[in-house]
Amino acid sequence: MNLDSIRTVLTAQPFRPFEVVTSSGDRHGVRHPETVAIAPGAMVVVKDGGRFHVLSPMHITELNYVDPSVAEDAT
């Protein structure tokens, strides 16, 4: 996936929670844009408790908007 596409979703007003789906089938919920960092060649998703996941754009297959009332971090 193109990192510019991800930046567009992160900066949209109003922000809409979404999940990132990877080629392995993992799902990473993003409830707030400040929990994501974009670096050259990588996307970092920070989870509760300070855990984080570094994702390669090559392995991001989908971005799906989710209902914030039912959104849960899958990983």
Coordinates of N, CA and C in Angstrom, one line a residue:
M1 N 0.8 -1.2 0.0 CA 0.0 0.0 0.0 C 0.9 1.2 0.0
N2 N 0.4 2.3 -0.6 CA 1.1 3.5 -0.7 C 1.0 4.3 0.7
L3 N 2.1 4.7 1.2 CA 2.1 5.5 2.5 C 1.3 6.8 2.4
D4 N 1.3 7.4 1.2 CA 0.6 8.6 1.0 C -0.9 8.4 1.2
S5 N -1.4 7.2 0.8 CA -2.8 6.9 1.0 C -3.1 6.8 2.5
I6 N -2.2 6.2 3.2 CA -2.4 6.1 4.7 C -2.3 7.4 5.3
R7 N -1.4 8.3 4.9 CA -1.4 9.7 5.4 C -2.7 10.4 5.2
T8 N -3.3 10.2 4.0 CA -4.6 10.8 3.7 C -5.7 10.4 4.7
V9 N -5.7 9.1 5.0 CA -6.7 8.6 6.0 C -6.4 9.1 7.4
L10 N -5.2 9.2 7.8 CA -4.8 9.7 9.1 C -5.1 11.2 9.3
T11 N -5.1 12.0 8.2 CA -5.3 13.4 8.4 C -6.7 13.9 8.0
A12 N -7.5 13.0 7.6 CA -8.9 13.3 7.2 C -9.6 14.0 8.4
Q13 N -10.4 15.0 8.1 CA -11.2 15.6 9.1 C -12.7 15.5 8.8
P14 N -13.5 14.9 9.7 CA -13.1 14.3 10.9 C -12.4 13.0 10.8
F15 N -11.5 12.6 11.7 CA -10.9 11.3 11.7 C -11.9 10.2 11.9
R16 N -11.7 9.2 11.1 CA -12.6 8.0 11.2 C -11.7 6.8 11.6
P17 N -12.0 6.1 12.7 CA -11.2 4.9 13.1 C -11.2 3.9 12.0
F18 N -10.1 3.2 11.9 CA -9.9 2.2 10.8 C -9.1 1.0 11.3
E19 N -9.0 0.0 10.6 CA -8.1 -1.1 10.9 C -7.2 -1.3 9.6
V20 N -6.0 -1.8 9.9 CA -5.1 -2.1 8.9 C -5.0 -3.6 8.8
V21 N -5.1 -4.1 7.6 CA -5.1 -5.6 7.4 C -3.8 -5.9 6.6
T22 N -3.0 -6.9 7.1 CA -1.8 -7.2 6.5 C -1.9 -8.5 5.7
S23 N -0.9 -8.8 4.9 CA -0.9 -10.0 4.0 C -1.0 -11.3 4.8
S24 N -0.6 -11.2 6.1 CA -0.7 -12.4 6.9 C -2.1 -12.6 7.6
G25 N -2.9 -11.6 7.4 CA -4.3 -11.6 7.9 C -4.4 -10.9 9.3
D26 N -3.3 -10.4 9.8 CA -3.3 -9.6 11.1 C -4.1 -8.4 10.9
R27 N -4.8 -7.9 11.9 CA -5.6 -6.7 11.9 C -5.1 -5.8 13.0
H28 N -4.9 -4.6 12.7 CA -4.4 -3.6 13.7 C -5.4 -2.4 13.7
G29 N -6.1 -2.3 14.8 CA -7.0 -1.2 15.0 C -6.3 0.2 15.2
V30 N -6.8 1.2 14.6 CA -6.3 2.6 14.8 C -7.5 3.4 15.2
R31 N -7.6 3.8 16.5 CA -8.7 4.5 17.0 C -8.4 6.0 17.0
H32 N -7.1 6.4 16.9 CA -6.7 7.8 16.9 C -5.5 8.0 16.1
P33 N -5.4 9.1 15.3 CA -4.3 9.3 14.4 C -2.9 9.4 15.1
E34 N -2.9 9.8 16.4 CA -1.7 10.0 17.1 C -1.1 8.7 17.5
T35 N -1.8 7.5 17.3 CA -1.2 6.2 17.6 C -0.4 5.6 16.4
V36 N -0.3 6.4 15.4 CA 0.4 5.9 14.2 C 1.6 6.9 13.8
A37 N 2.7 6.3 13.4 CA 3.8 7.1 12.9 C 4.1 6.5 11.5
I38 N 4.4 7.4 10.6 CA 4.8 7.0 9.3 C 6.3 7.4 9.1
A39 N 7.1 6.4 8.7 CA 8.5 6.6 8.5 C 8.8 6.1 7.1
P40 N 9.9 6.5 6.5 CA 10.2 6.0 5.2 C 10.2 4.5 5.2
G41 N 9.3 3.9 4.4 CA 9.2 2.5 4.3 C 8.5 1.7 5.4
A42 N 7.9 2.4 6.4 CA 7.3 1.7 7.5 C 6.1 2.5 8.1
M43 N 5.2 1.8 8.7 CA 4.1 2.3 9.5 C 4.2 1.7 10.9
V44 N 4.2 2.5 11.9 CA 4.3 2.0 13.3 C 2.9 2.3 13.9
V45 N 2.3 1.2 14.5 CA 1.0 1.4 15.2 C 1.3 1.1 16.6
V46 N 1.0 2.1 17.5 CA 1.2 1.9 18.9 C -0.1 1.4 19.6
K47 N 0.0 0.4 20.4 CA -1.1 -0.2 21.1 C -1.1 0.2 22.6
D48 N -2.2 -0.1 23.3 CA -2.2 0.1 24.7 C -1.0 -0.5 25.4
G49 N -0.6 0.0 26.5 CA 0.5 -0.6 27.3 C 1.9 -0.4 26.6
G50 N 2.0 0.5 25.6 CA 3.3 0.8 25.0 C 3.7 -0.3 24.0
R51 N 2.9 -1.3 23.7 CA 3.3 -2.2 22.7 C 3.1 -1.5 21.3
F52 N 3.9 -2.0 20.3 CA 3.8 -1.4 19.0 C 4.1 -2.4 17.9
H53 N 3.6 -2.2 16.7 CA 3.8 -3.0 15.6 C 4.4 -2.2 14.5
V54 N 5.5 -2.7 13.9 CA 6.1 -2.0 12.7 C 5.6 -2.8 11.5
L55 N 4.9 -2.1 10.6 CA 4.3 -2.7 9.4 C 5.0 -2.2 8.1
S56 N 5.3 -3.1 7.2 CA 5.8 -2.7 5.9 C 4.6 -2.4 5.0
P57 N 4.7 -1.3 4.3 CA 3.6 -1.0 3.3 C 3.4 -2.1 2.3
M58 N 4.5 -2.8 2.0 CA 4.3 -3.9 1.0 C 3.3 -5.0 1.5
H59 N 3.2 -5.1 2.9 CA 2.3 -6.2 3.4 C 1.0 -5.6 3.9
I60 N 0.7 -4.3 3.7 CA -0.6 -3.8 4.1 C -1.5 -4.0 2.9
T61 N -2.5 -4.8 3.1 CA -3.4 -5.1 1.9 C -4.7 -4.3 2.0
E62 N -5.2 -3.8 3.1 CA -6.4 -3.1 3.2 C -6.4 -2.1 4.4
L63 N -7.2 -1.1 4.2 CA -7.6 -0.2 5.3 C -9.1 -0.2 5.3
N64 N -9.7 -0.6 6.4 CA -11.1 -0.6 6.5 C -11.6 0.3 7.7
Y65 N -12.5 1.2 7.3 CA -13.1 2.0 8.4 C -14.0 1.1 9.3
V66 N -14.0 1.4 10.6 CA -14.7 0.7 11.6 C -15.6 1.6 12.4
D67 N -16.7 1.0 13.0 CA -17.5 1.7 13.9 C -16.8 1.9 15.2
P68 N -16.6 3.1 15.6 CA -15.8 3.3 16.8 C -16.4 2.7 18.1
S69 N -17.7 2.5 18.1 CA -18.3 1.9 19.3 C -18.0 0.4 19.4
V70 N -17.6 -0.2 18.3 CA -17.4 -1.7 18.4 C -15.9 -2.0 18.0
A71 N -15.1 -1.0 17.6 CA -13.8 -1.2 17.2 C -12.9 -1.7 18.4
E72 N -12.2 -2.8 18.1 CA -11.3 -3.4 19.1 C -10.0 -3.7 18.4
D73 N -8.9 -3.5 19.1 CA -7.6 -3.9 18.6 C -7.5 -5.4 18.5
A74 N -7.3 -5.9 17.3 CA -7.2 -7.4 17.2 C -5.9 -8.0 17.6
T75 N -4.9 -7.1 17.6 CA -3.6 -7.6 18.0 C -2.9 -6.7 19.0

